[in-house]
Tab-separated table of C-alpha atoms and ligand atoms in Angstrom:
chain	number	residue	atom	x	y	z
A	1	UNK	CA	20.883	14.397	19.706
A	2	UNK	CA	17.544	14.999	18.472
A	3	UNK	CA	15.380	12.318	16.567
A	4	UNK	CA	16.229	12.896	12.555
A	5	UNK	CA	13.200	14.097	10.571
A	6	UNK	CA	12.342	11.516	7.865
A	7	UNK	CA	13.987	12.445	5.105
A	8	UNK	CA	17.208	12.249	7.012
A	9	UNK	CA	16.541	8.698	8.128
A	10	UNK	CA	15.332	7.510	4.676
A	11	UNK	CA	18.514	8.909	3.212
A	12	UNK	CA	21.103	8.262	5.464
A	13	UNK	CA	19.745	5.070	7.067
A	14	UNK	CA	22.901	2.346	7.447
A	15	UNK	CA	25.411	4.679	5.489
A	16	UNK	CA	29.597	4.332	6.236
A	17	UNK	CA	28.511	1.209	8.274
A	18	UNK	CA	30.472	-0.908	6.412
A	19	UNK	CA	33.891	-1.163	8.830
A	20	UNK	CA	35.730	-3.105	6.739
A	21	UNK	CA	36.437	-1.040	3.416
A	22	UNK	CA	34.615	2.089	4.524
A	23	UNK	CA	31.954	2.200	1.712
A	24	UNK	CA	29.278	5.007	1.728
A	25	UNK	CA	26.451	2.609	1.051
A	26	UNK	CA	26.208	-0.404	2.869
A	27	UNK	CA	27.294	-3.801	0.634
A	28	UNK	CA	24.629	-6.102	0.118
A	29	UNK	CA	24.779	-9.228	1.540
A	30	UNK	CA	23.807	-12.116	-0.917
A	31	UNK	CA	25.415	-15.202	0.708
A	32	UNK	CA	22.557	-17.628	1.474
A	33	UNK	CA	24.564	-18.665	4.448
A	34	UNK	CA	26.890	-16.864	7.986
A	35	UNK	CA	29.853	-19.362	9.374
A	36	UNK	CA	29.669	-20.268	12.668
A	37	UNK	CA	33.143	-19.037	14.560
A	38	UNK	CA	33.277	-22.179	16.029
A	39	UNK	CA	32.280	-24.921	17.826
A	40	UNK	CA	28.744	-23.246	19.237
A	41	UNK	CA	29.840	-20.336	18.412
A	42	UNK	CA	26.830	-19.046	16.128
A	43	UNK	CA	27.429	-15.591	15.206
A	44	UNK	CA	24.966	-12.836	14.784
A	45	UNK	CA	23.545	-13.957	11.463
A	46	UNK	CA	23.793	-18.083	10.323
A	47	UNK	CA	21.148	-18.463	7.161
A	48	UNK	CA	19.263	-15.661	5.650
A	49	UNK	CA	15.954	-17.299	5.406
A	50	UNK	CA	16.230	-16.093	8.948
A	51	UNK	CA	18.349	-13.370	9.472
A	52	UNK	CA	20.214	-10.647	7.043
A	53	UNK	CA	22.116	-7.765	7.688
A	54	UNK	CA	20.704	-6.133	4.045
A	55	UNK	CA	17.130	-7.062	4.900
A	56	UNK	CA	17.706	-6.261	8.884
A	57	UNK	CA	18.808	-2.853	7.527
A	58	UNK	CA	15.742	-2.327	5.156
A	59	UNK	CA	13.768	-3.103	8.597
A	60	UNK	CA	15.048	-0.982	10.419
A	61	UNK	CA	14.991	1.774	7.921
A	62	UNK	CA	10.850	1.186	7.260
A	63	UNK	CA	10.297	0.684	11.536
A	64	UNK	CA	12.274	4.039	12.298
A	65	UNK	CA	10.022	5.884	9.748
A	66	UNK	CA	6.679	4.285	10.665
A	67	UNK	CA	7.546	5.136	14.265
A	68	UNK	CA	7.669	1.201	15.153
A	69	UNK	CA	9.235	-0.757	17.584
A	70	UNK	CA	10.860	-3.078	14.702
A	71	UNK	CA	9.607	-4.569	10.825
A	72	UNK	CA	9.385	-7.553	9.014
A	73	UNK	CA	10.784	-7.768	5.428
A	74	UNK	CA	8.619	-10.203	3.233
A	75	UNK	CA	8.908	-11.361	-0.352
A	76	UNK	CA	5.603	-9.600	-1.311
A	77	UNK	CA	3.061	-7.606	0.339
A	78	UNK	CA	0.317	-10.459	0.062
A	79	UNK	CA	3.389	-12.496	2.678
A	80	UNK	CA	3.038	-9.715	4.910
A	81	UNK	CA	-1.112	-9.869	5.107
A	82	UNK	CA	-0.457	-14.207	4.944
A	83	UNK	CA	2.247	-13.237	8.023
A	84	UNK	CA	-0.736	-10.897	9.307
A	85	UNK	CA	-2.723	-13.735	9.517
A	86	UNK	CA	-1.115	-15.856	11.263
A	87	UNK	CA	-1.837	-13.892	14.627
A	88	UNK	CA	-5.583	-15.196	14.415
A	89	UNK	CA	-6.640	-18.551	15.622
A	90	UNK	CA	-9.594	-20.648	14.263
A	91	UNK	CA	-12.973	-19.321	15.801
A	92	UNK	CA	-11.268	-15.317	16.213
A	93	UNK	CA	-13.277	-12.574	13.928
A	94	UNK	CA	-11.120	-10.576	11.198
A	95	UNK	CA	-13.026	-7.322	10.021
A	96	UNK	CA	-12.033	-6.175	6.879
A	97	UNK	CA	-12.928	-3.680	4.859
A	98	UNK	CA	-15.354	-4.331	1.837
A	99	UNK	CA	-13.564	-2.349	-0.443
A	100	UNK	CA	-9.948	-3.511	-0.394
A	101	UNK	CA	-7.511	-4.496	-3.148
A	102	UNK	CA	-8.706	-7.559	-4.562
A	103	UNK	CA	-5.757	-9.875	-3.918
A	104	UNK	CA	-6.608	-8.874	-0.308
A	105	UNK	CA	-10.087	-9.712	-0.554
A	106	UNK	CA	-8.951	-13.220	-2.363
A	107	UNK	CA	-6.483	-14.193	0.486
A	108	UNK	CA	-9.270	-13.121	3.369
A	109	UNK	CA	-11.691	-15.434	1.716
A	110	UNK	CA	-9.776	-18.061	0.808
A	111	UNK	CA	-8.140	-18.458	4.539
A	112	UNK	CA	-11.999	-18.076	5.878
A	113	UNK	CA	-13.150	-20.715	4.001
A	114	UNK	CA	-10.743	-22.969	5.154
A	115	UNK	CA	-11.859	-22.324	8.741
A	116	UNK	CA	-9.067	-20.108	9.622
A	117	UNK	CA	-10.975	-17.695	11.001
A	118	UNK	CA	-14.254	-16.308	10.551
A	119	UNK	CA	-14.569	-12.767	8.594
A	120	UNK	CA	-16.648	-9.906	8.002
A	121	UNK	CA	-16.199	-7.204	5.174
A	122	UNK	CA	-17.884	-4.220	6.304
A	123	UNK	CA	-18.050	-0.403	5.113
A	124	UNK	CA	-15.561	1.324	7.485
A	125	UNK	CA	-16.176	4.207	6.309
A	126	UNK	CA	-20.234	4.498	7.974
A	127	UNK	CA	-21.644	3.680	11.331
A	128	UNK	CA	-22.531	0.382	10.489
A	129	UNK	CA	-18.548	-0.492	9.854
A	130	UNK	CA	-17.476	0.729	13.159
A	131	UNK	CA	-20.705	-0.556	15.316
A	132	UNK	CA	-19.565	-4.157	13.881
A	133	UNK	CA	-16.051	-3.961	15.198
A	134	UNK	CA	-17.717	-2.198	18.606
A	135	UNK	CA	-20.798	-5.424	18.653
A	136	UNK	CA	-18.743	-8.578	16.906
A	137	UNK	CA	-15.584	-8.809	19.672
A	138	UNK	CA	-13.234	-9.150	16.476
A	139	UNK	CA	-9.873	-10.379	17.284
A	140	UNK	CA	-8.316	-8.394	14.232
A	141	UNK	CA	-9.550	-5.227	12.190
A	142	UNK	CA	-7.765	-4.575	9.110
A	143	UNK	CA	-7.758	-1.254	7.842
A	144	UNK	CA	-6.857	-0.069	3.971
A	145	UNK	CA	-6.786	3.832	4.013
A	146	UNK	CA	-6.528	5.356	1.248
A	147	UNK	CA	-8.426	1.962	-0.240
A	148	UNK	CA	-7.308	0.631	-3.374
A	149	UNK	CA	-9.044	1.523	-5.964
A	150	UNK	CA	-12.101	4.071	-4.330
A	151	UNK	CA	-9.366	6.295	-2.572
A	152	UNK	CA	-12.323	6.161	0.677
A	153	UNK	CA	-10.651	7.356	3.994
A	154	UNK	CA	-11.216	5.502	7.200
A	155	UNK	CA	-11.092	7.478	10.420
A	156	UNK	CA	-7.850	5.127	11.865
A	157	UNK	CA	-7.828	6.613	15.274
A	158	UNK	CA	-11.620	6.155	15.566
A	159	UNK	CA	-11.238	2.941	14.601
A	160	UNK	CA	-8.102	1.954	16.496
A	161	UNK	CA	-10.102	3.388	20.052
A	162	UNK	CA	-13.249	0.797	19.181
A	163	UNK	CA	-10.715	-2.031	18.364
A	164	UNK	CA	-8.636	-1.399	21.637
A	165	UNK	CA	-11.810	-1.695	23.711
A	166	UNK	CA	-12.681	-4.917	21.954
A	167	UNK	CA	-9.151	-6.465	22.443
A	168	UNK	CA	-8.219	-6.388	18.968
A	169	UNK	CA	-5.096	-5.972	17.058
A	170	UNK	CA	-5.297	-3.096	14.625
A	171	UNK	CA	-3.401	-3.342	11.583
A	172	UNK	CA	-3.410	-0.678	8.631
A	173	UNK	CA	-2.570	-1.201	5.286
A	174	UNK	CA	-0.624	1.953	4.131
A	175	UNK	CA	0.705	1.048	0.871
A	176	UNK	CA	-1.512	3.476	-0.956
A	177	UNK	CA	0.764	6.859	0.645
A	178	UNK	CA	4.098	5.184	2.190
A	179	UNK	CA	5.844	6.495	6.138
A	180	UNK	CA	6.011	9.755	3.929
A	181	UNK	CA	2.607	11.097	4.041
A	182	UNK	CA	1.007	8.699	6.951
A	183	UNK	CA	2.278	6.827	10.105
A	184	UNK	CA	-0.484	4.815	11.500
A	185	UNK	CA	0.988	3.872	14.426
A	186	UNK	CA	1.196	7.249	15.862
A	187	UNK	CA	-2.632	7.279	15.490
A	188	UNK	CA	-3.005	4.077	17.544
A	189	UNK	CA	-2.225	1.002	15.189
A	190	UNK	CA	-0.470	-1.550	16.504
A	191	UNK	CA	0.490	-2.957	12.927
A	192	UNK	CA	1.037	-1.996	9.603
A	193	UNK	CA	1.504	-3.653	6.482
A	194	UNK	CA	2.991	-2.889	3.391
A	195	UNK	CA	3.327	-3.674	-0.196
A	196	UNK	CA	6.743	-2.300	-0.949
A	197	UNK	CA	6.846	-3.403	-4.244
A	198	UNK	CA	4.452	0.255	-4.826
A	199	UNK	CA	5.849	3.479	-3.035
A	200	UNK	CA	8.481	2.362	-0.889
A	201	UNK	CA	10.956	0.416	-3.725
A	202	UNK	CA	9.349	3.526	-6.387
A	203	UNK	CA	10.619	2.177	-9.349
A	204	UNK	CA	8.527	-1.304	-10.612
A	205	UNK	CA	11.388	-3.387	-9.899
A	206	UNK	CA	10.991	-5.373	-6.808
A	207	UNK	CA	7.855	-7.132	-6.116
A	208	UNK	CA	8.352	-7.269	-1.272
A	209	UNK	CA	6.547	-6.424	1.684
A	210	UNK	CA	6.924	-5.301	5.218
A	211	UNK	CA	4.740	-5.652	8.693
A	212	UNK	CA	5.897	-3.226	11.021
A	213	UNK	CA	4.841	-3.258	14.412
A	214	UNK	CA	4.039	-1.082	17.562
A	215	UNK	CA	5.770	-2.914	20.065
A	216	UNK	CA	9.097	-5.496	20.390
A	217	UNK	CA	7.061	-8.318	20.919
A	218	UNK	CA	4.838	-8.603	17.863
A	219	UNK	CA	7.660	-7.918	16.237
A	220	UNK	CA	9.176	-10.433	17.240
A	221	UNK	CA	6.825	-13.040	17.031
A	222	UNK	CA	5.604	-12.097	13.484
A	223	UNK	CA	9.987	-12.648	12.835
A	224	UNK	CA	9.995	-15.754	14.095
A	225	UNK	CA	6.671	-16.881	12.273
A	226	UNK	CA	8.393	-14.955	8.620
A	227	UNK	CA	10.930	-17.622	9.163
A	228	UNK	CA	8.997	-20.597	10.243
A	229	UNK	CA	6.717	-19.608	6.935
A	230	UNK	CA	9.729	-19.109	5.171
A	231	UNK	CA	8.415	-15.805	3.242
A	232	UNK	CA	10.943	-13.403	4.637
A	233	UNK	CA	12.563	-11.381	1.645
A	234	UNK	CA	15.641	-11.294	-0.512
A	235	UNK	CA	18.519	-9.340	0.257
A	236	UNK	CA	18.825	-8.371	-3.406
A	237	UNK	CA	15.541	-6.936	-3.284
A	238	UNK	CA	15.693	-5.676	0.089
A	239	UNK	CA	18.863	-3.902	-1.036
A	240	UNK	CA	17.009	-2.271	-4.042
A	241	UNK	CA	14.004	-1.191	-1.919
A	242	UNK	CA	16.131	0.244	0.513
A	243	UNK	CA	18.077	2.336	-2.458
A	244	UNK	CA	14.050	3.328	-3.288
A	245	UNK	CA	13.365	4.419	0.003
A	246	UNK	CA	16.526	6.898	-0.363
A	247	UNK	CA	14.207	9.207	-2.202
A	248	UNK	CA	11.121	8.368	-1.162
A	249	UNK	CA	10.301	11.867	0.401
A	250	UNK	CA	10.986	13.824	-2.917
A	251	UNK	CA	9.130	11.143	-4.965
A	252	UNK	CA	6.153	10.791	-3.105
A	253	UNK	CA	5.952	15.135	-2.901
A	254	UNK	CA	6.378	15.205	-6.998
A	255	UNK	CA	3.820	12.209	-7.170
A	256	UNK	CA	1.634	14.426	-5.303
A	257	UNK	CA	1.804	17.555	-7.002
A	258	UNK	CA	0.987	15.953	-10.421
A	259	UNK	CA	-1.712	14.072	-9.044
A	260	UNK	CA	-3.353	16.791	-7.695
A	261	UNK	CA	-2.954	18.537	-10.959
A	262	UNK	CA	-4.671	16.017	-12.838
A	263	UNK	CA	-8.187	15.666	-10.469
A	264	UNK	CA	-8.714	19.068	-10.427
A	265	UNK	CA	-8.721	18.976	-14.451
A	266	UNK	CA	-11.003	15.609	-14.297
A	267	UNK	CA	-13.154	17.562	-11.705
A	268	UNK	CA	-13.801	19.149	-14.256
A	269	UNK	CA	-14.169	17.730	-17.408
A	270	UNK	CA	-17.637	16.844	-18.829
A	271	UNK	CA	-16.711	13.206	-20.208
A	272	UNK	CA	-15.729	12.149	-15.985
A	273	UNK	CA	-18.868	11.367	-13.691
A	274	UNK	CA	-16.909	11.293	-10.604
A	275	UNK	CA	-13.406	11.968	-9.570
A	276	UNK	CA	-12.524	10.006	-6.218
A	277	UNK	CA	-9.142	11.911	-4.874
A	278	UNK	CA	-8.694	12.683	-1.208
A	279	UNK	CA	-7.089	16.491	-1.787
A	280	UNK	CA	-10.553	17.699	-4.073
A	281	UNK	CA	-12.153	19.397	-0.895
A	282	UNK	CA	-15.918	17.551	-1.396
A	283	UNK	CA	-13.927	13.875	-1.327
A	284	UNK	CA	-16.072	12.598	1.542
A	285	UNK	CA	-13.083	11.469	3.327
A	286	UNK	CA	-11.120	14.905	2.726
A	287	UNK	CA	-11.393	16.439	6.601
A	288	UNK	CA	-9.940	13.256	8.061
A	289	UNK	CA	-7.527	12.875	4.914
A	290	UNK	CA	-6.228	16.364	5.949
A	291	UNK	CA	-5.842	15.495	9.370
A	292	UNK	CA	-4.633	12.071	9.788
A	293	UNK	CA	-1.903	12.593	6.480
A	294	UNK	CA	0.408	14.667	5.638
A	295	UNK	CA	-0.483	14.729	2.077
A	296	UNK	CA	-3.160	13.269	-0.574
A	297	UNK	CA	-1.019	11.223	-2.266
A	298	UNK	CA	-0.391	10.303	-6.061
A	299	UNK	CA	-2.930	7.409	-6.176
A	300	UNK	CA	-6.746	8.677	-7.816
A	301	UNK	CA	-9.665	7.023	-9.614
A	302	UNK	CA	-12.151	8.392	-11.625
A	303	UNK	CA	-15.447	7.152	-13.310
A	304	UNK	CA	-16.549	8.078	-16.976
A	305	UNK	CA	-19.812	8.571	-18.560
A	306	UNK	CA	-20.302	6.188	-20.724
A	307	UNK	CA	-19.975	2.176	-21.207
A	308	UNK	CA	-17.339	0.345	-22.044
A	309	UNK	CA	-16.918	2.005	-25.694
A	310	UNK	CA	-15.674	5.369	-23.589
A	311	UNK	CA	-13.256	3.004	-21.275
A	312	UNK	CA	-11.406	1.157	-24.157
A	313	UNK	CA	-11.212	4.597	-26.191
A	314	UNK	CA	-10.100	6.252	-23.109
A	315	UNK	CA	-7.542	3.559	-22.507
A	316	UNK	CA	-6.347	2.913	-25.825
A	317	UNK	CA	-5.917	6.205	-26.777
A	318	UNK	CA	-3.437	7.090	-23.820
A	319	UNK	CA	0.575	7.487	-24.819
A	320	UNK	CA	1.844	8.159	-21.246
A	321	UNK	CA	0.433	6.124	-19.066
A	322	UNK	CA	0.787	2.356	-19.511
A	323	UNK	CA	-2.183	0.005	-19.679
A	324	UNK	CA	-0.307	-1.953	-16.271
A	325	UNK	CA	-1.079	-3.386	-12.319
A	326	UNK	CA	0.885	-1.790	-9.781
A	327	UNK	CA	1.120	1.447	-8.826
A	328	UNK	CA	3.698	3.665	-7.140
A	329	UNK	CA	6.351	3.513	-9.692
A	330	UNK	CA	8.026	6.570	-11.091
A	331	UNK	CA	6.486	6.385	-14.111
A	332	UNK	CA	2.295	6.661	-14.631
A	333	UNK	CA	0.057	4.004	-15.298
A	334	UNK	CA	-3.106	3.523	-15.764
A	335	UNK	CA	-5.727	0.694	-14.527
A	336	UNK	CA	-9.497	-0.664	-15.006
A	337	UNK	CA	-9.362	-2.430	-11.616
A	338	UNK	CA	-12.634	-4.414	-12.312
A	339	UNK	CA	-10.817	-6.403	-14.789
A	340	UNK	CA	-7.332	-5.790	-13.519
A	341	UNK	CA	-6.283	-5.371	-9.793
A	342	UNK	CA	-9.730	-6.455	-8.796
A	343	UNK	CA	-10.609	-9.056	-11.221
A	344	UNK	CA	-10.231	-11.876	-8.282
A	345	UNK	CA	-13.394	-9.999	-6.382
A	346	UNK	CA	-16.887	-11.256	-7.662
A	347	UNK	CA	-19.141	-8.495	-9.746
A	348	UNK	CA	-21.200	-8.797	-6.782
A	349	UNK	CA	-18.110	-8.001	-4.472
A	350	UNK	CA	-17.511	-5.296	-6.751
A	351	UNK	CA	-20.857	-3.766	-7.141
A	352	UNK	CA	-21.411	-3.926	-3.188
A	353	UNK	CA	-18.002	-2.088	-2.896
A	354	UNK	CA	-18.687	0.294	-5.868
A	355	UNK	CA	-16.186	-0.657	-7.964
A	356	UNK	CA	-17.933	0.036	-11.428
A	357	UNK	CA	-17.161	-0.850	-14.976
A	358	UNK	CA	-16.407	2.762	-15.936
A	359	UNK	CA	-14.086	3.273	-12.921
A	360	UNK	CA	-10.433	4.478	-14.158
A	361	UNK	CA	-7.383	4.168	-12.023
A	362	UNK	CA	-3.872	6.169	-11.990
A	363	UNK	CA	-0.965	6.161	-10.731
A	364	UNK	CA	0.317	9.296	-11.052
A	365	UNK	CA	4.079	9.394	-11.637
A	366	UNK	CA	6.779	12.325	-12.031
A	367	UNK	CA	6.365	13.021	-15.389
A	368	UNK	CA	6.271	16.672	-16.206
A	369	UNK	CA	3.138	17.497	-15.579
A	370	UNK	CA	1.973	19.281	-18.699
A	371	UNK	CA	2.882	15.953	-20.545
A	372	UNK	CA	0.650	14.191	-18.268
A	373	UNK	CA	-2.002	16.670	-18.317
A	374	UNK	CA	-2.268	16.794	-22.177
A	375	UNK	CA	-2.338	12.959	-22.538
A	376	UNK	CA	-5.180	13.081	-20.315
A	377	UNK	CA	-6.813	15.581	-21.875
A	378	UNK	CA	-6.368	14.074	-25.756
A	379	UNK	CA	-7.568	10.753	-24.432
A	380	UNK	CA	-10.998	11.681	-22.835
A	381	UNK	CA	-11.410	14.044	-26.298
A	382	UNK	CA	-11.089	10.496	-28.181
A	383	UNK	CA	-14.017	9.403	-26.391
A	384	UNK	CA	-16.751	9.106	-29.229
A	385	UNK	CA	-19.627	12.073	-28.393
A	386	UNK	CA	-22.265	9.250	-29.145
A	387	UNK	CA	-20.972	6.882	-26.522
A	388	UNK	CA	-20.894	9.878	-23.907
A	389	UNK	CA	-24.151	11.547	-25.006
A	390	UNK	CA	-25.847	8.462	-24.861
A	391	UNK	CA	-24.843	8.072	-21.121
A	392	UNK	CA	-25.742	11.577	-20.041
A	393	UNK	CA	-28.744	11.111	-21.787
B	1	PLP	N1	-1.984	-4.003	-0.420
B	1	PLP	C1	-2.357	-3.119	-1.368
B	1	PLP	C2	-3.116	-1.888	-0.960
B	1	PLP	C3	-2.030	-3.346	-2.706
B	1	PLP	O1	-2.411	-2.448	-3.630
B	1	PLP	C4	-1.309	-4.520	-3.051
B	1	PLP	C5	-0.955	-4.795	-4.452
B	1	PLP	O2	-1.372	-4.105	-5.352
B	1	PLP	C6	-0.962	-5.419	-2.040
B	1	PLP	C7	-1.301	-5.129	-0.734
B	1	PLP	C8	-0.232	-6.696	-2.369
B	1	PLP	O3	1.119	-6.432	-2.593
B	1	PLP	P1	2.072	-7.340	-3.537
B	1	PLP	O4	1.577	-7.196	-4.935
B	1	PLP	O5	3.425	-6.745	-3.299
B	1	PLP	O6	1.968	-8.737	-3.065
């Protein structure tokens, strides 16, 4: 039979498995602990630090639709970049990108300075980015594309042909649009990480992650590390991202729509300096966007004129979107990364990645749109004309 398309998989993946009573959706498994038969006789699963059929399943699921050779369930998506880690060796280079989420850039530093490994944060979006991974012999190069919070676009096959000629693994963050709208692998990853607690779960109640990997063997190993670590993921949660995924496809197309809704009307709008979105056709990124995804996603950030008077106003003055982290829920929310999601990053790691005081992000949920659209709209009219005159000025 032919390969299922991805919505068929996402839906239907481990359904009337369960021989025993018949159920439609697979039971979760919550026992900490699998007897043996016997004597020696270890079954398939013993202790579910290790090994669980409801997080095996929610592996399998996320491999199958990243077109991976098998997945690792975590308990958050900064286990799965700690479990990323872990394939480096004191001495190797990691190049990362300058621009990443901030618990990202927290965990890269922090490991560097202990000596795990040496790292460079470079621009992978320019010439200089790419000759570093072509000149420095790095032994990893993480990619986040779409970043978090700039939306910037790195060119992954581009990348993953200079990394392969250096020897090094290739691992792409792809929280940001979810096996829905881009499958790294197929453009020459070997890894990619997620933090399902955004897209993938959909509804802001599981906080997981997931490495899935190009080929049986770093699967494997990055299993058998997951367990040595000991920050493989619940079954409870795995079960719940799992029910996520089920819709994933129609979420992340309704995400979508609204979200390119609302840039188009920040575009333009006189009170918004800059409107970073992937799908507006002069995004700098938007030619490789369009080919390397299948969509734009529901993820954008904007800047305002003004200071921090238009920010708060802005902010406060919103009804629909909650002031909250996170993203990749159902319902919107709104973020200031530089003293949210990015607060762990210096000002000067946030200035040299252009993360701004004035810069605005949303995640766009499935809202109707023209409730959406008009909270937007009423909230950048409560910006005082002073505060915005005064910046155009
Ligand atoms: N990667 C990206 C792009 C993120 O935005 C986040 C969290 O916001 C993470 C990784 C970390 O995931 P978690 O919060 O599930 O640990």
């Amino acid at each position: 039979m032919k390969a299922r398309n991805p919505s068929t998989v996402a839906v239907r993946s481990g359904l009337a498995s369960d021989s025993q009573h018949g159920a439609v959706i697979p039971p979760v498994h919550l026992s900490s602990n699998f007897t043996f038969a016997g004597y020696a006789q270890q079954r398939q699963y013993d202790y579910t630090r290790s090994g669980n059929p409801t997080r095996d399943l929610l592996g399998s699921t996320l491999a199958e639709l990243e077109g991976a050779a098998g997945a690792v369930v975590t308990s958050s998506g900064m286990a799965a970049l700690t479990l990323l880690l872990q394939l480096v060796d004191p001495g190797d280079l990691v190049i990362a990108p300058h621009d990443c989420y901030g618990g990202t850039h927290r965990l890269l530093k922090h490991l560097a300075s202990r000596g795990q490994f040496r790292l460079e944060f470079v621009d992978q979006t320019s010439a200089q980015g790419l000759g570093s991974v072509q000149r420095n012999c790095p032994r990893l190069v993480l990619v986040e594309s779409p970043s978090n919070p700039l939306l910037r676009i790195v060119d992954i096959s581009r990348i993953a042909g200079l990394a392969k000629r250096a020897g090094a693994l290739l691992a792409v963050d792809n929280t940001f649009l979810s096996p829905a709208l881009q499958t790294p692998i197929d453009l020459g990853a070997d890894l990619v990480v997620h933090s399902t607690t955004k897209y993938l779960n959909g509804h802001s109640d599981v906080v997981g992650g997931a490495i899935v990997a190009a080929t049986t063997e770093l699967a494997n190993e990055l299993g058998a590390i997951a367990n040595t670590l000991g920050i493989t993921g619940a079954p409870f949660d795995s079960y719940l991202t799992l029910r996520g995924v089920r819709t994933l496809q129609a979420r992340v197309r309704q995400h979508e729509d609204n979200a390119r809704q609302l840039a188009g009307l920040l575009d333009n709008h006189p009170a918004v300096a800059a409107v970073h979105y992937p799908g507006l056709s002069r995004h700098p990124g938007h030619q490789i966007a369009a080919a390397q995804q299948r969509g734009f996603g529901g993820m954008l950030s904007f800047e305002l004129q003004g200071g921090t008077g238009a920010v708060q106003s802005f902010l406060e003055s919103l009804q629909l979107f909650s002031l909250a982290e996170s993203l990749g829920g159902v319902e919107s929310l709104v973020c200031h990364p530089r003293t949210m999601t990015h607060a762990a990053m210096s000002n000067e790691a946030c200035d040299a990645a252009g993360i701004s005081a004035q810069l605005i992000r949303l995640s766009v949920g499935i809202e109707d749109i023209d409730d959406l659209a008009a909270d937007v709209l009423n909230s950048l009219g409560s910006i005082p004309y002073a505060t915005m005159a005064r910046a155009i000025a």
